[in-house]
mmCIF file of C-alpha atoms in Angstrom:
data_model
loop_
_atom_site.group_PDB
_atom_site.id
_atom_site.type_symbol
_atom_site.label_atom_id
_atom_site.label_comp_id
_atom_site.label_asym_id
_atom_site.label_seq_id
_atom_site.Cartn_x
_atom_site.Cartn_y
_atom_site.Cartn_z
ATOM 1 C CA UNK S 1 88.007 -244.285 -71.309
ATOM 2 C CA UNK S 2 90.594 -245.305 -73.618
ATOM 3 C CA UNK S 3 93.079 -247.787 -71.989
ATOM 4 C CA UNK S 4 96.557 -247.767 -73.834
ATOM 5 C CA UNK S 5 98.466 -249.859 -71.808
ATOM 6 C CA UNK S 6 98.508 -252.712 -69.055
ATOM 7 C CA UNK S 7 101.242 -253.809 -66.461
ATOM 8 C CA UNK S 8 99.764 -256.975 -65.388
ATOM 9 C CA UNK S 9 101.555 -256.923 -61.860
ATOM 10 C CA UNK S 10 103.757 -254.387 -60.355
ATOM 11 C CA UNK S 11 105.367 -253.929 -56.942
ATOM 12 C CA UNK S 12 106.838 -250.646 -57.573
ATOM 13 C CA UNK S 13 103.940 -248.310 -58.793
ATOM 14 C CA UNK S 14 101.551 -249.001 -55.563
ATOM 15 C CA UNK S 15 103.706 -248.319 -52.291
ATOM 16 C CA UNK S 16 103.199 -251.724 -50.117
ATOM 17 C CA UNK S 17 100.941 -253.644 -52.642
ATOM 18 C CA UNK S 18 100.678 -255.878 -55.701
ATOM 19 C CA UNK S 19 99.030 -253.936 -58.120
ATOM 20 C CA UNK S 20 98.331 -253.639 -61.879
ATOM 21 C CA UNK S 21 98.967 -250.544 -63.879
ATOM 22 C CA UNK S 22 96.452 -249.126 -66.506
ATOM 23 C CA UNK S 23 97.787 -246.279 -68.712
ATOM 24 C CA UNK S 24 95.740 -243.873 -70.463
ATOM 25 C CA UNK S 25 96.308 -241.514 -72.882
ATOM 26 C CA UNK S 26 96.419 -237.678 -73.449
ATOM 27 C CA UNK S 27 97.595 -234.863 -71.136
ATOM 28 C CA UNK S 28 97.266 -231.073 -70.510
ATOM 29 C CA UNK S 29 100.819 -230.779 -70.367
ATOM 30 C CA UNK S 30 103.904 -231.513 -72.574
ATOM 31 C CA UNK S 31 106.753 -232.025 -70.173
ATOM 32 C CA UNK S 32 109.805 -232.314 -72.622
ATOM 33 C CA UNK S 33 111.294 -234.940 -70.238
ATOM 34 C CA UNK S 34 108.157 -236.944 -70.174
ATOM 35 C CA UNK S 35 109.304 -240.638 -70.321
ATOM 36 C CA UNK S 36 105.932 -241.786 -71.541
ATOM 37 C CA UNK S 37 106.067 -239.285 -74.432
ATOM 38 C CA UNK S 38 103.903 -241.342 -77.030
ATOM 39 C CA UNK S 39 100.821 -241.328 -74.653
ATOM 40 C CA UNK S 40 101.037 -237.628 -74.556
ATOM 41 C CA UNK S 41 102.101 -236.845 -78.417
ATOM 42 C CA UNK S 42 100.788 -239.903 -80.058
ATOM 43 C CA UNK S 43 97.869 -241.223 -78.017
ATOM 44 C CA UNK S 44 95.476 -241.114 -80.750
ATOM 45 C CA UNK S 45 97.140 -243.106 -83.054
ATOM 46 C CA UNK S 46 98.116 -245.736 -80.194
ATOM 47 C CA UNK S 47 95.577 -249.017 -80.086
ATOM 48 C CA UNK S 48 93.105 -249.100 -77.334
ATOM 49 C CA UNK S 49 92.700 -251.939 -74.969
ATOM 50 C CA UNK S 50 89.039 -252.780 -74.876
ATOM 51 C CA UNK S 51 87.102 -252.147 -71.331
ATOM 52 C CA UNK S 52 85.861 -255.394 -71.497
ATOM 53 C CA UNK S 53 89.164 -257.080 -71.766
ATOM 54 C CA UNK S 54 90.591 -254.752 -69.004
ATOM 55 C CA UNK S 55 87.481 -255.790 -66.573
ATOM 56 C CA UNK S 56 87.724 -259.434 -67.530
ATOM 57 C CA UNK S 57 91.424 -259.471 -66.623
ATOM 58 C CA UNK S 58 90.634 -257.732 -63.134
ATOM 59 C CA UNK S 59 87.847 -260.170 -62.541
ATOM 60 C CA UNK S 60 90.419 -263.144 -62.747
ATOM 61 C CA UNK S 61 93.067 -261.478 -60.507
ATOM 62 C CA UNK S 62 90.844 -260.869 -57.437
ATOM 63 C CA UNK S 63 92.576 -261.989 -54.643
ATOM 64 C CA UNK S 64 95.815 -261.951 -56.102
ATOM 65 C CA UNK S 65 96.134 -258.277 -56.690
ATOM 66 C CA UNK S 66 95.552 -255.585 -54.128
ATOM 67 C CA UNK S 67 94.870 -252.630 -56.028
ATOM 68 C CA UNK S 68 94.991 -251.072 -59.481
ATOM 69 C CA UNK S 69 97.407 -248.137 -60.495
ATOM 70 C CA UNK S 70 96.021 -245.330 -63.084
ATOM 71 C CA UNK S 71 98.683 -243.263 -64.935
ATOM 72 C CA UNK S 72 99.474 -241.962 -68.288
ATOM 73 C CA UNK S 73 99.416 -239.570 -69.696
ATOM 74 C CA UNK S 74 97.104 -238.006 -67.487
ATOM 75 C CA UNK S 75 93.882 -239.653 -66.005
ATOM 76 C CA UNK S 76 92.137 -236.527 -65.018
ATOM 77 C CA UNK S 77 92.250 -235.509 -68.872
ATOM 78 C CA UNK S 78 89.408 -237.868 -69.284
ATOM 79 C CA UNK S 79 85.860 -236.812 -67.946
ATOM 80 C CA UNK S 80 84.862 -240.471 -67.658
ATOM 81 C CA UNK S 81 87.770 -241.446 -65.289
ATOM 82 C CA UNK S 82 84.960 -241.548 -62.475
ATOM 83 C CA UNK S 83 83.387 -244.498 -64.249
ATOM 84 C CA UNK S 84 86.395 -246.324 -64.539
ATOM 85 C CA UNK S 85 87.364 -245.929 -60.923
ATOM 86 C CA UNK S 86 83.688 -246.667 -59.769
ATOM 87 C CA UNK S 87 83.987 -250.046 -61.588
ATOM 88 C CA UNK S 88 87.521 -250.768 -60.171
ATOM 89 C CA UNK S 89 86.298 -249.933 -56.646
ATOM 90 C CA UNK S 90 83.205 -252.140 -57.024
ATOM 91 C CA UNK S 91 85.488 -255.037 -57.660
ATOM 92 C CA UNK S 92 87.052 -254.909 -54.306
ATOM 93 C CA UNK S 93 90.248 -253.213 -55.554
ATOM 94 C CA UNK S 94 92.282 -250.322 -53.866
ATOM 95 C CA UNK S 95 92.937 -247.361 -56.401
ATOM 96 C CA UNK S 96 96.012 -245.135 -56.894
ATOM 97 C CA UNK S 97 95.706 -242.223 -58.943
ATOM 98 C CA UNK S 98 98.567 -240.552 -60.409
ATOM 99 C CA UNK S 99 97.881 -236.930 -61.641
ATOM 100 C CA UNK S 100 99.411 -233.692 -62.780
ATOM 101 C CA UNK S 101 96.895 -231.916 -60.393
ATOM 102 C CA UNK S 102 95.794 -229.685 -63.373
ATOM 103 C CA UNK S 103 92.131 -230.777 -62.526
ATOM 104 C CA UNK S 104 91.321 -229.971 -58.922
ATOM 105 C CA UNK S 105 87.581 -230.043 -59.275
ATOM 106 C CA UNK S 106 87.553 -233.544 -60.827
ATOM 107 C CA UNK S 107 90.158 -234.525 -57.881
ATOM 108 C CA UNK S 108 87.633 -233.170 -55.368
ATOM 109 C CA UNK S 109 84.615 -235.197 -56.790
ATOM 110 C CA UNK S 110 86.720 -238.253 -56.907
ATOM 111 C CA UNK S 111 87.868 -237.730 -53.125
ATOM 112 C CA UNK S 112 84.335 -237.138 -51.895
ATOM 113 C CA UNK S 113 83.027 -240.241 -53.786
ATOM 114 C CA UNK S 114 85.855 -242.356 -51.780
ATOM 115 C CA UNK S 115 86.972 -243.611 -55.303
ATOM 116 C CA UNK S 116 90.571 -242.979 -54.665
ATOM 117 C CA UNK S 117 92.661 -244.797 -51.688
ATOM 118 C CA UNK S 118 96.129 -243.340 -52.536
ATOM 119 C CA UNK S 119 96.981 -240.226 -54.650
ATOM 120 C CA UNK S 120 100.621 -239.448 -56.267
ATOM 121 C CA UNK S 121 100.698 -235.863 -57.463
ATOM 122 C CA UNK S 122 103.996 -234.516 -59.837
ATOM 123 C CA UNK S 123 105.439 -231.483 -58.919
ATOM 124 C CA UNK S 124 107.147 -230.371 -61.814
ATOM 125 C CA UNK S 125 109.138 -227.415 -60.491
ATOM 126 C CA UNK S 126 109.108 -224.315 -58.356
ATOM 127 C CA UNK S 127 106.219 -222.037 -59.034
ATOM 128 C CA UNK S 128 108.214 -219.797 -60.884
ATOM 129 C CA UNK S 129 109.488 -222.142 -63.372
ATOM 130 C CA UNK S 130 106.060 -224.550 -63.395
ATOM 131 C CA UNK S 131 104.777 -223.082 -66.685
ATOM 132 C CA UNK S 132 108.328 -223.630 -68.248
ATOM 133 C CA UNK S 133 109.081 -226.934 -67.241
ATOM 134 C CA UNK S 134 105.446 -228.328 -68.042
ATOM 135 C CA UNK S 135 105.595 -227.425 -71.571
ATOM 136 C CA UNK S 136 102.499 -225.243 -71.092
ATOM 137 C CA UNK S 137 102.953 -221.425 -71.485
ATOM 138 C CA UNK S 138 99.501 -220.310 -70.396
ATOM 139 C CA UNK S 139 99.418 -223.114 -67.202
ATOM 140 C CA UNK S 140 97.163 -221.478 -64.357
ATOM 141 C CA UNK S 141 99.282 -222.100 -61.605
ATOM 142 C CA UNK S 142 96.323 -221.669 -59.237
ATOM 143 C CA UNK S 143 94.870 -224.938 -60.422
ATOM 144 C CA UNK S 144 97.915 -226.611 -58.987
ATOM 145 C CA UNK S 145 98.089 -224.867 -55.907
ATOM 146 C CA UNK S 146 94.571 -225.872 -55.318
ATOM 147 C CA UNK S 147 95.063 -229.747 -55.929
ATOM 148 C CA UNK S 148 98.375 -229.561 -53.452
ATOM 149 C CA UNK S 149 95.919 -228.092 -50.690
ATOM 150 C CA UNK S 150 93.349 -230.518 -51.323
ATOM 151 C CA UNK S 151 95.307 -233.202 -51.615
ATOM 152 C CA UNK S 152 97.237 -232.564 -48.306
ATOM 153 C CA UNK S 153 93.611 -232.205 -46.370
ATOM 154 C CA UNK S 154 92.054 -235.077 -47.924
ATOM 155 C CA UNK S 155 92.899 -237.567 -45.387
ATOM 156 C CA UNK S 156 94.218 -239.817 -47.711
ATOM 157 C CA UNK S 157 97.430 -241.505 -48.466
ATOM 158 C CA UNK S 158 99.614 -239.415 -50.466
ATOM 159 C CA UNK S 159 102.674 -238.491 -52.032
ATOM 160 C CA UNK S 160 104.542 -235.729 -54.044
ATOM 161 C CA UNK S 161 107.067 -236.198 -56.223
ATOM 162 C CA UNK S 162 109.467 -234.483 -58.748
ATOM 163 C CA UNK S 163 111.472 -235.963 -61.355
ATOM 164 C CA UNK S 164 114.682 -234.072 -61.127
ATOM 165 C CA UNK S 165 116.356 -233.052 -64.242
ATOM 166 C CA UNK S 166 119.691 -231.232 -64.190
ATOM 167 C CA UNK S 167 119.031 -228.938 -66.788
ATOM 168 C CA UNK S 168 115.606 -227.857 -65.559
ATOM 169 C CA UNK S 169 116.073 -227.976 -61.681
ATOM 170 C CA UNK S 170 118.391 -225.828 -59.984
ATOM 171 C CA UNK S 171 118.873 -226.135 -56.213
ATOM 172 C CA UNK S 172 117.484 -222.817 -55.628
ATOM 173 C CA UNK S 173 114.161 -224.537 -57.442
ATOM 174 C CA UNK S 174 114.340 -227.661 -55.213
ATOM 175 C CA UNK S 175 114.743 -225.410 -52.124
ATOM 176 C CA UNK S 176 111.694 -223.370 -53.336
ATOM 177 C CA UNK S 177 109.608 -226.515 -53.596
ATOM 178 C CA UNK S 178 110.539 -227.677 -50.205
ATOM 179 C CA UNK S 179 109.155 -224.351 -48.679
ATOM 180 C CA UNK S 180 105.911 -224.791 -50.705
ATOM 181 C CA UNK S 181 105.365 -228.064 -49.572
ATOM 182 C CA UNK S 182 106.407 -227.835 -46.008
ATOM 183 C CA UNK S 183 105.080 -230.715 -43.717
ATOM 184 C CA UNK S 184 103.910 -232.911 -46.814
ATOM 185 C CA UNK S 185 103.409 -236.602 -45.527
ATOM 186 C CA UNK S 186 105.776 -237.940 -48.411
ATOM 187 C CA UNK S 187 107.894 -236.363 -51.074
ATOM 188 C CA UNK S 188 110.065 -238.476 -53.777
ATOM 189 C CA UNK S 189 112.895 -237.125 -55.397
ATOM 190 C CA UNK S 190 112.935 -239.084 -58.651
ATOM 191 C CA UNK S 191 116.051 -239.571 -60.667
ATOM 192 C CA UNK S 192 115.409 -238.720 -64.487
ATOM 193 C CA UNK S 193 115.983 -241.713 -66.657
ATOM 194 C CA UNK S 194 116.383 -241.469 -70.312
ATOM 195 C CA UNK S 195 114.364 -243.795 -72.151
ATOM 196 C CA UNK S 196 113.277 -244.403 -76.382
ATOM 197 C CA UNK S 197 109.998 -242.490 -75.643
ATOM 198 C CA UNK S 198 111.109 -238.950 -74.163
ATOM 199 C CA UNK S 199 109.460 -236.230 -75.972
ATOM 200 C CA UNK S 200 112.938 -234.283 -76.160
ATOM 201 C CA UNK S 201 115.913 -236.601 -75.258
ATOM 202 C CA UNK S 202 118.080 -233.830 -74.388
ATOM 203 C CA UNK S 203 118.641 -234.021 -70.771
ATOM 204 C CA UNK S 204 120.613 -235.441 -68.113
ATOM 205 C CA UNK S 205 120.366 -236.557 -64.523
ATOM 206 C CA UNK S 206 121.958 -235.704 -61.194
ATOM 207 C CA UNK S 207 124.115 -238.178 -59.416
ATOM 208 C CA UNK S 208 123.150 -240.439 -56.326
ATOM 209 C CA UNK S 209 125.191 -238.112 -54.418
ATOM 210 C CA UNK S 210 123.890 -234.948 -55.771
ATOM 211 C CA UNK S 211 120.159 -235.945 -55.248
ATOM 212 C CA UNK S 212 121.333 -237.145 -51.546
ATOM 213 C CA UNK S 213 122.695 -233.668 -50.853
ATOM 214 C CA UNK S 214 119.207 -232.061 -52.309
ATOM 215 C CA UNK S 215 117.475 -234.408 -50.257
ATOM 216 C CA UNK S 216 119.364 -233.093 -46.945
ATOM 217 C CA UNK S 217 118.773 -229.646 -48.255
ATOM 218 C CA UNK S 218 115.001 -230.009 -48.443
ATOM 219 C CA UNK S 219 114.453 -232.141 -45.061
ATOM 220 C CA UNK S 220 114.662 -228.514 -43.500
ATOM 221 C CA UNK S 221 111.009 -228.230 -44.571
ATOM 222 C CA UNK S 222 109.933 -232.054 -45.527
ATOM 223 C CA UNK S 223 111.576 -234.449 -43.272
ATOM 224 C CA UNK S 224 110.045 -237.496 -45.108
ATOM 225 C CA UNK S 225 111.763 -237.420 -48.404
ATOM 226 C CA UNK S 226 112.792 -240.219 -50.237
ATOM 227 C CA UNK S 227 115.063 -241.144 -53.557
ATOM 228 C CA UNK S 228 113.526 -243.274 -56.323
ATOM 229 C CA UNK S 229 114.848 -244.412 -59.747
ATOM 230 C CA UNK S 230 118.426 -245.023 -58.618
ATOM 231 C CA UNK S 231 120.486 -248.372 -58.719
#
C-alpha cells in the first residue's frame, strides 16, 4: 500500500473524533474539479511514506487519536487496502473510509470483515451526468448504485456527499440526487473551494445562500442535510 501523505491530527475528517488522515494515490476517476489532483494524475511521481514509518507514528499516538481516515485519491483503487485496514484496526483505532464507490465488491468484503466503522461516499452528480462529472466516459453506473445500496444497508455510520460546482451541478441535478438518495442517514453539500492542486482550475462555487436554498429543496427527500466548506 502506497501512502502519499499523512495529516497527523484533524478534527474535521472524521466527525466526532480526533483522527489522523492517510492519503493514497491513484483513482479510477478523473473528476476535473478534484482538489487533490496530484494524487490522481501524478501519483507515481510522488514520494511514498514507508508503512513502517506510518505504523510507528500510529503506535505512538495510541490514546491520543480515536481514529484514522483513509482517503485519496481512491483507497479502493488498491487491492491491498484490506491489509492496511486490518493492521490499523488491530492497533485499536476506528477507521473512516472515503470512497468514490466504484468497487462495491471490495466494500462488501471490508464491511463483512468489520474493518470499517464509518464510510463517506462521494456522489459526483445525478445519474444522468455521472460519467461526465467523474471524468470517466465509460463509467459503469451500476457499480455506483450498488455501492449506494450497500452502504445504506450496511448498518455502519455513513454519509453521502457532493462537492457542488456551479458549472457542473444544476438545480435539477441536485433535485435528482435527492430523489435517488431519499431517506439517507446523512448527506453533505460541500462547497467547491479552488486550490493549487485542482485538475482543471476553471470552476466556481455557489454562494452560501444558494447552497442553503439547494439544501431546502433537497430536504423534501433527505431531511438530514448539512453544509460543509463554508466560512
